[in-house]
Coordinates of C-alpha atoms and ligand atoms in Angstrom, one line a residue:
V754 CA 94.3 -47.0 26.9
T755 CA 91.7 -44.6 25.1
S756 CA 88.8 -42.7 27.4
R757 CA 85.8 -44.8 27.6
L758 CA 82.2 -43.3 27.3
V759 CA 79.5 -45.1 29.2
P760 CA 77.1 -45.8 28.1
V761 CA 76.1 -44.1 25.0
P762 CA 72.7 -43.3 25.4
T763 CA 69.6 -43.1 23.2
L764 CA 67.3 -40.3 23.9
P765 CA 64.0 -41.6 23.5
Q766 CA 61.7 -38.5 24.2
D767 CA 59.9 -37.2 21.6
R768 CA 61.2 -33.2 20.9
R769 CA 58.8 -31.9 18.8
K770 CA 57.0 -29.9 21.7
D771 CA 60.5 -28.1 21.9
L772 CA 60.6 -27.1 18.3
P773 CA 59.3 -24.3 16.3
L774 CA 56.1 -25.4 14.2
E775 CA 57.8 -25.7 10.7
M776 CA 60.9 -27.6 12.3
G777 CA 58.2 -30.0 14.4
Q778 CA 56.2 -30.4 11.0
D779 CA 59.7 -31.6 9.2
L780 CA 60.3 -33.9 12.0
L781 CA 57.1 -35.7 11.4
R782 CA 58.1 -36.3 8.0
A783 CA 61.6 -37.2 8.8
P784 CA 62.9 -40.8 9.0
A785 CA 62.6 -41.9 12.8
G786 CA 66.5 -42.1 13.1
H787 CA 66.5 -38.2 12.7
R788 CA 64.8 -37.6 15.9
E789 CA 68.0 -38.6 17.8
H790 CA 70.2 -36.1 16.5
L791 CA 68.6 -32.8 17.5
P792 CA 70.5 -30.9 20.0
P793 CA 69.6 -30.8 23.6
R794 CA 68.4 -27.4 25.0
L795 CA 71.2 -27.9 27.7
S796 CA 74.6 -29.9 28.1
V797 CA 75.3 -29.7 32.0
I798 CA 79.3 -30.8 32.5
V799 CA 80.5 -31.9 35.5
P800 CA 84.1 -33.0 36.1
T801 CA 84.3 -35.0 38.9
R802 CA 87.2 -36.7 40.9
N803 CA 86.4 -39.0 43.8
E804 CA 82.9 -37.8 44.2
A805 CA 81.2 -41.1 45.0
A806 CA 79.5 -39.6 47.9
N807 CA 78.0 -36.7 46.2
L808 CA 76.8 -38.1 43.2
T809 CA 73.5 -39.6 43.9
E810 CA 72.6 -36.2 45.5
L811 CA 73.8 -34.3 42.5
R812 CA 71.6 -36.5 40.0
D813 CA 68.3 -36.0 42.3
C814 CA 68.9 -32.3 42.6
L815 CA 69.8 -31.9 38.5
E816 CA 66.7 -33.9 37.9
A817 CA 64.4 -31.9 40.0
A818 CA 65.9 -28.4 39.1
L819 CA 65.9 -29.2 35.4
A820 CA 62.6 -30.8 35.0
G821 CA 60.9 -29.9 31.9
I822 CA 64.2 -28.9 30.2
E823 CA 65.7 -31.3 27.6
H824 CA 68.9 -31.6 28.6
E825 CA 71.9 -34.1 28.7
V826 CA 74.7 -34.3 31.8
I827 CA 78.5 -35.2 31.0
V828 CA 80.3 -36.4 33.7
V829 CA 84.4 -36.1 32.8
D830 CA 85.6 -38.6 35.6
D831 CA 89.0 -38.9 36.8
S832 CA 88.6 -40.8 39.8
S833 CA 91.2 -42.8 41.3
D834 CA 89.5 -44.7 44.6
A835 CA 87.3 -47.7 43.7
V836 CA 83.4 -46.8 44.3
T837 CA 83.3 -43.6 42.2
R838 CA 83.1 -45.4 38.8
P839 CA 80.8 -48.3 39.7
L840 CA 78.5 -45.7 41.2
L841 CA 78.7 -43.4 38.1
A842 CA 78.1 -46.5 35.8
G843 CA 75.1 -47.3 37.7
I844 CA 73.9 -43.7 37.3
A845 CA 74.1 -43.7 33.6
A846 CA 72.6 -46.9 33.4
G847 CA 69.4 -46.0 35.3
S848 CA 69.2 -42.1 33.8
P849 CA 69.3 -42.0 30.0
R850 CA 70.6 -38.3 29.8
W851 CA 73.7 -39.1 31.6
R852 CA 77.0 -39.9 29.7
V853 CA 80.1 -40.5 31.7
L854 CA 83.7 -40.1 29.9
E855 CA 86.1 -41.9 32.1
R856 CA 89.4 -40.9 31.6
P857 CA 92.4 -43.0 32.0
P858 CA 95.4 -42.2 34.1
D859 CA 97.8 -41.0 31.5
E860 CA 94.8 -38.5 30.3
Q861 CA 93.9 -37.1 33.5
T862 CA 95.6 -33.9 33.5
G863 CA 93.2 -32.0 35.6
L864 CA 89.8 -29.8 36.1
A865 CA 90.4 -27.9 33.3
T866 CA 91.1 -30.5 30.5
A867 CA 88.4 -32.4 32.1
V868 CA 86.0 -29.3 31.5
A869 CA 87.5 -28.9 27.7
A870 CA 87.0 -32.5 27.2
G871 CA 83.5 -32.3 28.4
L872 CA 82.8 -29.3 26.0
R873 CA 83.7 -31.0 22.9
L874 CA 81.6 -34.1 23.7
A875 CA 78.4 -31.7 24.5
Q876 CA 75.7 -31.2 21.9
G877 CA 73.5 -28.6 24.0
T878 CA 72.8 -25.5 22.5
A879 CA 73.8 -24.1 25.9
V880 CA 76.6 -25.8 28.0
C881 CA 76.8 -25.3 31.7
V882 CA 79.7 -26.3 33.5
M883 CA 79.1 -26.9 37.4
D884 CA 81.2 -29.0 40.1
G885 CA 80.4 -32.6 41.5
D886 CA 80.2 -31.9 45.2
L887 CA 77.1 -29.4 45.3
Q888 CA 78.9 -26.3 46.2
H889 CA 77.1 -25.0 43.0
P890 CA 73.8 -25.5 43.4
P891 CA 71.7 -27.0 40.5
E892 CA 68.9 -24.6 41.4
V893 CA 70.9 -21.9 39.7
V894 CA 71.3 -23.8 36.6
P895 CA 67.7 -23.1 35.2
S896 CA 68.7 -19.3 35.7
L897 CA 71.9 -19.3 33.8
L898 CA 70.2 -21.1 31.0
K899 CA 67.6 -18.3 30.8
A900 CA 70.2 -15.8 30.8
V901 CA 72.2 -17.2 28.1
E902 CA 68.6 -18.0 26.1
S903 CA 67.7 -14.2 26.5
G904 CA 71.0 -13.2 24.4
A905 CA 74.2 -13.3 26.5
D906 CA 76.7 -15.9 25.2
L907 CA 78.3 -16.3 29.0
A908 CA 76.2 -16.3 32.0
I909 CA 78.3 -16.4 35.1
A910 CA 77.6 -17.6 38.6
S911 CA 79.2 -15.2 40.6
R912 CA 80.1 -15.4 44.2
Y913 CA 81.0 -11.7 44.4
A914 CA 78.1 -9.9 42.3
A915 CA 75.6 -8.2 44.4
G916 CA 73.4 -10.9 46.1
G917 CA 76.2 -13.4 45.7
E918 CA 78.2 -15.1 48.4
A919 CA 81.1 -17.1 48.7
G920 CA 80.5 -18.5 52.2
G921 CA 81.4 -22.2 51.3
L922 CA 84.8 -21.7 50.9
A923 CA 86.3 -24.3 53.6
N924 CA 88.2 -21.7 55.9
R925 CA 89.8 -18.2 56.2
Y926 CA 92.9 -19.5 54.2
R927 CA 90.9 -20.5 51.4
Q928 CA 88.7 -16.9 51.3
L929 CA 92.0 -15.3 51.5
V930 CA 93.7 -17.2 48.5
S931 CA 90.3 -16.7 46.4
H932 CA 90.5 -12.9 46.6
A933 CA 94.0 -12.8 45.9
S934 CA 94.0 -15.2 42.8
R935 CA 90.7 -13.1 41.7
W936 CA 92.5 -9.5 42.2
V937 CA 95.8 -11.0 40.4
A938 CA 93.7 -12.2 37.3
L939 CA 91.2 -8.7 37.1
A940 CA 94.6 -6.5 37.5
I941 CA 96.5 -8.7 34.5
F942 CA 93.7 -9.0 32.5
P943 CA 91.1 -6.4 31.3
E944 CA 89.5 -8.9 29.5
A945 CA 88.6 -10.8 32.7
R946 CA 86.9 -7.4 34.6
R947 CA 83.7 -8.5 32.4
T948 CA 82.6 -10.3 35.2
T949 CA 82.9 -9.9 39.3
D950 CA 83.7 -13.5 39.6
P951 CA 86.6 -14.5 36.6
L952 CA 87.8 -17.6 38.4
T953 CA 84.3 -19.2 39.2
G954 CA 83.9 -22.8 38.0
F955 CA 79.9 -22.3 37.5
F956 CA 78.7 -20.6 34.1
C957 CA 76.4 -21.2 31.3
V958 CA 77.6 -20.7 27.6
R959 CA 76.0 -20.6 24.4
R960 CA 77.9 -23.2 22.3
P961 CA 78.1 -21.7 18.9
A962 CA 79.8 -18.9 20.5
I963 CA 82.9 -20.9 21.4
A964 CA 82.9 -23.3 18.4
G965 CA 86.2 -24.3 17.4
L966 CA 87.9 -22.5 20.1
E967 CA 91.1 -24.2 21.2
L968 CA 91.2 -24.6 25.2
R969 CA 94.5 -24.9 26.5
P970 CA 93.5 -24.4 29.9
V971 CA 96.0 -25.6 33.1
G972 CA 94.2 -26.1 36.5
F973 CA 91.2 -25.1 37.6
K974 CA 90.2 -22.0 35.7
V975 CA 88.7 -22.9 32.2
L976 CA 86.2 -19.8 32.5
L977 CA 89.3 -17.3 32.5
E978 CA 90.6 -18.9 29.8
L979 CA 87.2 -18.3 28.2
L980 CA 87.0 -14.7 29.1
V981 CA 90.6 -14.0 27.7
L982 CA 90.3 -16.1 24.4
C983 CA 87.1 -14.3 23.4
P984 CA 87.1 -10.4 24.3
G985 CA 84.0 -10.2 22.7
L986 CA 81.5 -12.6 24.4
K987 CA 78.7 -10.8 25.8
T988 CA 78.5 -11.9 29.4
V989 CA 76.3 -11.5 32.6
D990 CA 76.8 -12.2 36.1
V991 CA 74.2 -14.4 37.9
P992 CA 74.8 -13.8 41.6
F993 CA 74.6 -17.3 43.7
T994 CA 75.7 -18.4 47.0
F995 CA 78.5 -20.8 47.1
G996 CA 77.8 -23.6 49.2
R997 CA 79.8 -25.7 51.5
R998 CA 81.2 -29.1 50.0
N999 CA 78.3 -31.6 50.6
E1000 CA 80.7 -34.6 51.1
G1001 CA 84.7 -35.5 50.5
E1002 CA 87.5 -33.8 50.5
S1003 CA 88.6 -30.2 48.1
K1004 CA 91.2 -31.1 45.4
A1005 CA 92.5 -27.7 45.3
G1006 CA 96.1 -27.2 46.9
A1007 CA 99.3 -25.9 46.6
R1008 CA 99.7 -27.6 43.3
Q1009 CA 96.6 -25.9 41.7
G1010 CA 98.1 -22.5 43.0
L1011 CA 101.0 -23.1 41.0
L1012 CA 99.1 -23.8 38.1
F1013 CA 97.3 -21.0 38.0
L1014 CA 100.3 -18.9 37.8
T1015 CA 101.2 -21.1 35.2
H1016 CA 98.0 -20.6 33.3
L1017 CA 98.4 -16.9 33.9
L1018 CA 101.5 -16.8 32.3
S1019 CA 100.7 -18.9 29.6
L1020 CA 97.7 -16.9 28.7
F1021 CA 99.5 -13.6 29.1
L1022 CA 102.2 -14.7 26.5
H1023 CA 100.8 -17.0 24.2
V1024 CA 97.2 -15.2 23.5
P1025 CA 98.2 -12.6 21.0
E1026 CA 96.8 -9.3 22.2
S1027 CA 95.6 -10.2 25.6
S1028 CA 96.4 -7.8 28.2
Q1029 CA 97.4 -5.5 25.7
S1030 CA 97.9 -2.3 27.7
L1031 CA 99.9 -4.0 30.5
K1032 CA 102.4 -5.5 27.6
F1033 CA 102.6 -2.0 25.9
G1034 CA 103.7 -0.4 29.4
A1035 CA 105.9 -3.4 30.5
V1036 CA 108.1 -3.3 27.4
T1037 CA 108.2 0.3 27.3
A1038 CA 109.6 0.3 31.0
G1039 CA 112.1 -2.2 30.0
S1040 CA 113.2 -0.7 26.8
L1041 CA 113.6 2.6 29.4
V1042 CA 115.8 0.7 31.5
V1043 CA 117.8 -0.5 28.8
F1044 CA 118.6 3.1 27.6
A1045 CA 119.0 4.4 31.2
A1046 CA 121.7 1.7 32.2
L1047 CA 123.8 2.2 29.0
F1048 CA 123.2 5.8 29.3
E1049 CA 124.4 6.2 32.7
V1050 CA 127.3 4.0 32.1
M1051 CA 128.2 5.6 29.2
A1052 CA 128.1 9.2 30.8
R1053 CA 130.0 8.1 33.8
T1054 CA 133.0 6.8 31.4
G1055 CA 133.5 10.0 29.9
W1056 CA 131.6 10.0 26.7
N1057 CA 130.2 13.2 25.2
L1058 CA 126.5 13.2 26.5
V1059 CA 124.9 14.1 23.3
A1060 CA 126.8 11.1 21.7
A1061 CA 126.2 8.6 24.9
W1062 CA 122.4 9.8 24.4
A1063 CA 122.2 8.6 20.9
V1064 CA 123.8 5.5 21.3
A1065 CA 121.6 4.6 24.2
S1066 CA 118.5 5.7 22.7
L1067 CA 119.3 3.7 19.7
A1068 CA 119.4 0.4 21.6
G1069 CA 116.4 1.5 23.9
S1070 CA 114.5 2.0 20.8
L1071 CA 115.3 -1.0 18.9
V1072 CA 114.6 -3.1 22.0
N1073 CA 111.6 -1.4 22.4
A1074 CA 110.8 -2.2 19.0
V1075 CA 111.3 -5.6 18.6
F1076 CA 109.6 -6.6 21.9
Q1077 CA 106.5 -4.4 21.0
R1078 CA 106.5 -6.4 17.6
G1079 CA 106.8 -9.8 19.1
V1080 CA 105.2 -9.4 22.3
T1081 CA 102.5 -6.6 22.6
F1082 CA 101.5 -6.6 18.6
R1083 CA 102.0 -10.5 17.8
R1084 CA 100.9 -10.5 14.4
H1085 CA 102.1 -9.6 10.8
W1086 CA 103.6 -6.2 10.3
R1087 CA 103.4 -4.4 7.1
R1088 CA 105.3 -1.8 5.8
R1089 CA 108.2 -2.0 7.9
L1090 CA 109.8 0.8 5.9
V1091 CA 107.0 3.2 7.1
Y1092 CA 107.3 2.0 10.9
R1093 CA 111.4 2.5 10.6
A1094 CA 110.7 5.8 9.2
F1095 CA 108.6 6.8 12.2
G1096 CA 110.8 5.3 14.7
S1097 CA 113.9 7.3 12.9
I1098 CA 111.5 10.6 13.1
G1099 CA 111.2 10.1 16.7
S1100 CA 115.2 9.5 17.2
L1101 CA 115.9 12.6 15.8
A1102 CA 113.4 14.6 17.4
G1103 CA 114.7 12.9 20.7
L1104 CA 118.1 14.2 19.8
G1105 CA 117.1 17.3 19.0
A1106 CA 115.0 18.1 22.3
Y1107 CA 118.2 16.5 24.1
S1108 CA 120.6 18.9 22.8
G1109 CA 118.0 21.6 23.6
L1110 CA 117.3 20.6 26.9
L1111 CA 121.0 20.4 27.7
W1112 CA 121.6 23.7 26.6
V1113 CA 118.6 24.8 29.0
T1114 CA 119.2 22.7 31.9
P1115 CA 122.6 21.7 31.9
R1116 CA 122.4 20.5 35.7
H1117 CA 120.2 17.6 35.1
P1118 CA 121.8 15.5 31.9
L1119 CA 120.8 11.9 32.8
A1120 CA 117.1 13.1 33.9
M1121 CA 116.6 15.2 30.8
G1122 CA 118.1 12.3 28.9
A1123 CA 115.5 10.1 30.0
L1124 CA 112.8 12.9 29.1
A1125 CA 114.3 13.3 25.5
Q1126 CA 114.1 9.4 24.9
A1127 CA 110.4 9.6 26.4
I1128 CA 110.0 12.1 23.5
A1129 CA 111.5 9.7 21.1
L1130 CA 109.6 7.1 21.9
A1131 CA 106.0 8.9 22.2
I1132 CA 106.5 10.1 18.5
P1133 CA 106.5 7.0 16.5
L1134 CA 103.5 5.7 19.1
T1135 CA 101.5 8.9 18.4
L1136 CA 101.9 8.7 14.6
N1137 CA 100.8 5.0 14.9
V1138 CA 97.7 5.9 16.8
L1139 CA 96.7 9.0 14.4
G1140 CA 97.0 6.5 11.7
V1141 CA 99.3 8.4 9.8
R1142 CA 100.5 5.1 7.9
H1143 CA 97.0 4.8 6.3
W1144 CA 97.0 8.3 5.4
L1145 CA 100.4 8.3 3.6
R1146 CA 99.4 5.5 1.8
L1147 CA 96.3 7.4 0.4
M1148 CA 98.7 10.2 -0.5
T1149 CA 101.1 8.3 -2.1
A1150 CA 98.8 6.0 -4.4
G1151 CA 98.6 8.0 -7.2
A1152 CA 102.2 7.4 -7.8
S1153 CA 102.3 3.5 -7.9
T1154 CA 103.3 2.4 -11.7
G1155 CA 104.5 -1.5 -11.9
L1156 CA 102.3 -4.1 -10.3
H1157 CA 105.2 -4.9 -7.9
E1158 CA 104.5 -1.3 -6.8
L1159 CA 100.5 -1.8 -6.3
G1160 CA 101.6 -4.9 -4.3
R1161 CA 103.4 -2.9 -2.0
H1162 CA 100.7 -0.4 -1.9
L1163 CA 98.1 -2.7 -1.0
E1164 CA 100.1 -4.5 1.5
V1165 CA 99.8 -8.1 0.0
D1166 CA 101.6 -11.2 0.4
T1167 CA 102.2 -12.1 -3.0
V1168 CA 101.5 -10.6 -6.2
W1169 CA 102.1 -11.9 -10.0
W1170 CA 100.9 -12.1 -13.6
S1171 CA 99.3 -15.1 -14.3
E1172 CA 98.3 -16.8 -17.8
P1173 CA 94.8 -16.5 -18.7
V1174 CA 94.7 -20.2 -17.8
P1175 CA 96.7 -20.5 -14.6
K1176 CA 99.5 -23.1 -14.3
P1177 CA 99.0 -25.1 -11.1
L1178 CA 100.0 -22.7 -8.3
D1179 CA 103.2 -23.6 -6.4
P1180 CA 103.1 -24.5 -2.8
E1181 CA 103.8 -21.0 -1.4
R1182 CA 101.4 -19.4 -3.5
L1183 CA 98.7 -22.4 -2.8
A1184 CA 99.2 -21.8 0.6
L1185 CA 98.3 -18.4 0.6
A1186 CA 95.4 -18.7 -2.3
P1187 CA 91.8 -18.4 -1.4
A1188 CA 90.1 -21.8 -2.0
G1189 CA 88.9 -22.2 -6.0
L1190 CA 91.5 -19.0 -6.9
E1191 CA 93.0 -20.6 -10.3
E1192 CA 89.2 -21.2 -11.0
L1193 CA 88.4 -17.6 -10.6
I1194 CA 91.4 -16.5 -12.9
R1195 CA 90.3 -18.4 -15.4
H1196 CA 87.0 -16.8 -15.2
C1197 CA 87.8 -13.6 -14.7
A1198 CA 90.3 -13.7 -17.9
A1199 CA 87.6 -15.2 -19.8
S1200 CA 85.0 -12.5 -18.7
G1201 CA 87.6 -9.5 -18.6
L1202 CA 85.9 -8.4 -15.4
P1203 CA 88.1 -7.9 -12.1
D1204 CA 87.1 -9.5 -9.1
L1205 CA 87.4 -9.8 -5.4
V1206 CA 87.3 -12.8 -3.2
I1207 CA 87.5 -13.1 0.6
Q1208 CA 87.7 -16.1 2.0
A1209 CA 86.1 -15.4 5.9
P1210 CA 87.7 -17.6 9.0
S1211 CA 83.8 -18.7 9.4
D1212 CA 81.0 -16.5 10.8
R1213 CA 81.1 -18.1 14.5
P1214 CA 80.7 -15.3 16.9
Q1215 CA 84.5 -16.0 17.9
P1216 CA 86.0 -12.4 18.4
R1217 CA 89.3 -13.4 18.6
R1218 CA 91.0 -10.5 17.4
N1219 CA 93.8 -12.2 15.8
I1220 CA 92.1 -14.1 13.2
E1221 CA 93.5 -13.9 9.7
S1222 CA 91.3 -14.4 6.3
L1223 CA 92.8 -15.0 2.7
S1224 CA 91.6 -12.4 0.1
A1225 CA 92.7 -11.9 -3.4
I1226 CA 92.1 -9.3 -6.0
I1227 CA 92.4 -10.5 -9.6
V1228 CA 92.6 -7.9 -12.2
P1229 CA 92.5 -9.0 -15.9
K1230 CA 94.4 -6.9 -18.7
P1231 CA 93.2 -8.3 -22.3
E1232 CA 95.6 -6.2 -24.0
A1233 CA 98.6 -7.8 -22.4
G1234 CA 97.3 -11.3 -22.3
K1235 CA 97.6 -11.6 -18.8
V1236 CA 95.7 -11.4 -15.3
A1237 CA 97.0 -9.5 -12.2
V1238 CA 96.5 -11.4 -9.0
L1239 CA 96.9 -10.0 -5.4
V1240 CA 96.8 -12.0 -2.5
R1241 CA 96.8 -10.9 1.1
R1242 CA 96.6 -13.3 4.3
S1243 CA 95.6 -10.5 7.0
V1244 CA 93.3 -9.6 9.8
K1245 CA 92.1 -7.0 7.5
P1246 CA 91.0 -8.4 4.1
F1247 CA 91.2 -6.4 0.7
T1248 CA 88.2 -3.9 0.5
A1249 CA 86.1 -2.9 -2.5
A1250 CA 88.1 0.4 -2.6
D1251 CA 91.3 -1.8 -2.9
L1252 CA 89.7 -3.6 -5.4
Q1253 CA 88.8 -0.2 -7.2
H1254 CA 92.4 1.2 -6.8
A1255 CA 93.7 -2.0 -8.4
V1256 CA 91.8 -1.7 -11.4
R1257 CA 92.7 2.0 -11.9
V1258 CA 96.6 1.4 -11.3
I1259 CA 96.4 -1.6 -13.8
H1260 CA 94.4 -0.3 -16.4
G1261 CA 95.5 3.4 -15.9
S1262 CA 98.9 3.3 -16.1
G1263 CA 99.9 1.9 -19.4
E1264 CA 102.8 -0.1 -18.5
A1265 CA 104.2 -1.4 -21.6
D1266 CA 105.7 -4.7 -20.4
P1267 CA 104.5 -6.5 -17.6
A1268 CA 107.1 -9.4 -17.8
P1269 CA 109.7 -8.2 -15.5
L1270 CA 107.3 -7.9 -12.9
Q1271 CA 107.4 -11.5 -11.8
L1272 CA 106.5 -13.4 -8.8
T1273 CA 107.4 -11.1 -5.4
V1274 CA 106.9 -13.0 -2.1
A1275 CA 106.7 -10.1 0.4
K1276 CA 106.5 -12.1 3.3
S1277 CA 106.5 -9.9 6.5
Ligands
GDP2481 N1 87.7 -34.7 36.3 C1 88.4 -34.0 37.4 N2 87.6 -33.6 37.9 C2 88.2 -32.9 39.2 C3 89.4 -32.7 39.3 N3 89.9 -32.1 40.6 C4 88.7 -31.5 40.7 N4 87.9 -32.2 39.9 C5 86.2 -31.9 40.4 O1 86.0 -30.4 40.0 C6 85.3 -29.9 41.2 C7 86.0 -29.1 42.0 O2 86.8 -29.5 42.6 P1 87.1 -29.0 44.2 O3 88.1 -30.2 44.6 O4 85.9 -29.3 44.8 O5 87.5 -27.7 44.4 P2 86.9 -26.7 45.3 O6 85.9 -26.5 45.3 O7 88.2 -25.4 44.6 O8 87.7 -26.9 46.4 C8 84.8 -31.3 42.0 O9 83.7 -31.8 41.4 C9 85.8 -32.3 41.5 O10 85.7 -33.6 41.8 C10 90.5 -33.5 38.1 O11 91.6 -33.7 38.4 N5 89.4 -34.0 37.3
MG2482 MG1 84.7 -28.1 46.0

């Protein structure tokens, strides 16, 4: 069984009046069929489950509220009763702006996935998501649209902003749950603090701002997913009064509560760099616990204190490094050697500090041990924060000789000498190469000029900070009859300065024989 869309609308309205003049003129010349493909100003997405009692009124209210605004309404329906679907089909047949996606039982995976499905179908430049039970007043939709059209990426109808109200929550218990959930979400995700109501189901988003975003929400809270995935979206709150449910029953319950917790966990664990300071703190604290437990046991079993400290500290620092890499900063780590060196400097300094502290205050060996371990962890952190890595790279740059060495300096993923007319790339290199690399190598070899190519992920304003792009530096060396190719896949593509540096090294170093510098796949 697949989802069924009923009916596919044709929008007969002439939209010339909504367009800037030049576009309108183009339209006059365009074949008639083109008119139907213009995006509406607004798509309204309404997830519904057994809302027959509310839908006729919703249609009327939306129609009144959105008079004069070119829009479409997409209902994503998961109803299990006998009345909602026939009613929806009737509404859609009578209102060309309405589309209904009927999801079969095996695709009814909850409110949030219904909204995600609606987002995929939406054609509007702005997309508004709202409930179908009239708790979200249709009169607020134009204000949300206005906020988006005046520059916000995401306008959030907030129950908790000044002027808003959450009065429509069914009872004290629901109010308590709502507050607690909101507080938990705000506490865990700094990304959610850009609004007063990160768990509202009523918001409007500029569609290009989230194009291509893969939403994986579970439960009810799509907005939280957007806030955490896209920390750069410009948001504004629009206060509103959350009404009482018009008719029918709420589908929220204990199961939704459980799903909400699952969703929080998934956002925390699976979105790289989400809630980073909390992850950093938790990992640091965890590694300190490992250190303290080991140190305590060893000290009590008669180990020499300094030796016990060294062993426990090493274990704690290793745990810290592994989890900070895997959990807090989940991306490619380059120049691992430098990180290890920083870690070692920290450990040695900690060891020195511990010996000193023991000597000064021999009465508190355990507390002093913890202090020394804190020093051992703080030193590499400080060195990283200060950007010493970058500085080291610049200082030692002049020392590079071979292409291999240069590759390490520029933190490449792969580097090789190519023939001027390259052989087809092997799959491993091909996976890393920006599109058209072979052609570009040929071109550079023919012209004798170096080049830098950066393949941007796309220019959509989807500021997930983990998006990597491919970049390549190509430097022909005519006297050797070879072309140096350096490729990097990273959140930071090569820069013009990198290109200049590469040219200087490759042309200035006077390498006699580039042949031994074969392919290096330096995977991190
Ligand atoms: N498509 C779909 N809609 C749902 C589902 N659960 C709830 N809804 C709709 O989501 C909106 C909000 O749900 P509701 O039960 O009123 O939640 P409450 O306002 O938190 O009590 C309503 O329009 C429901 O019909 C679902 O599983 N699938
Ligand atoms: Mg409701």
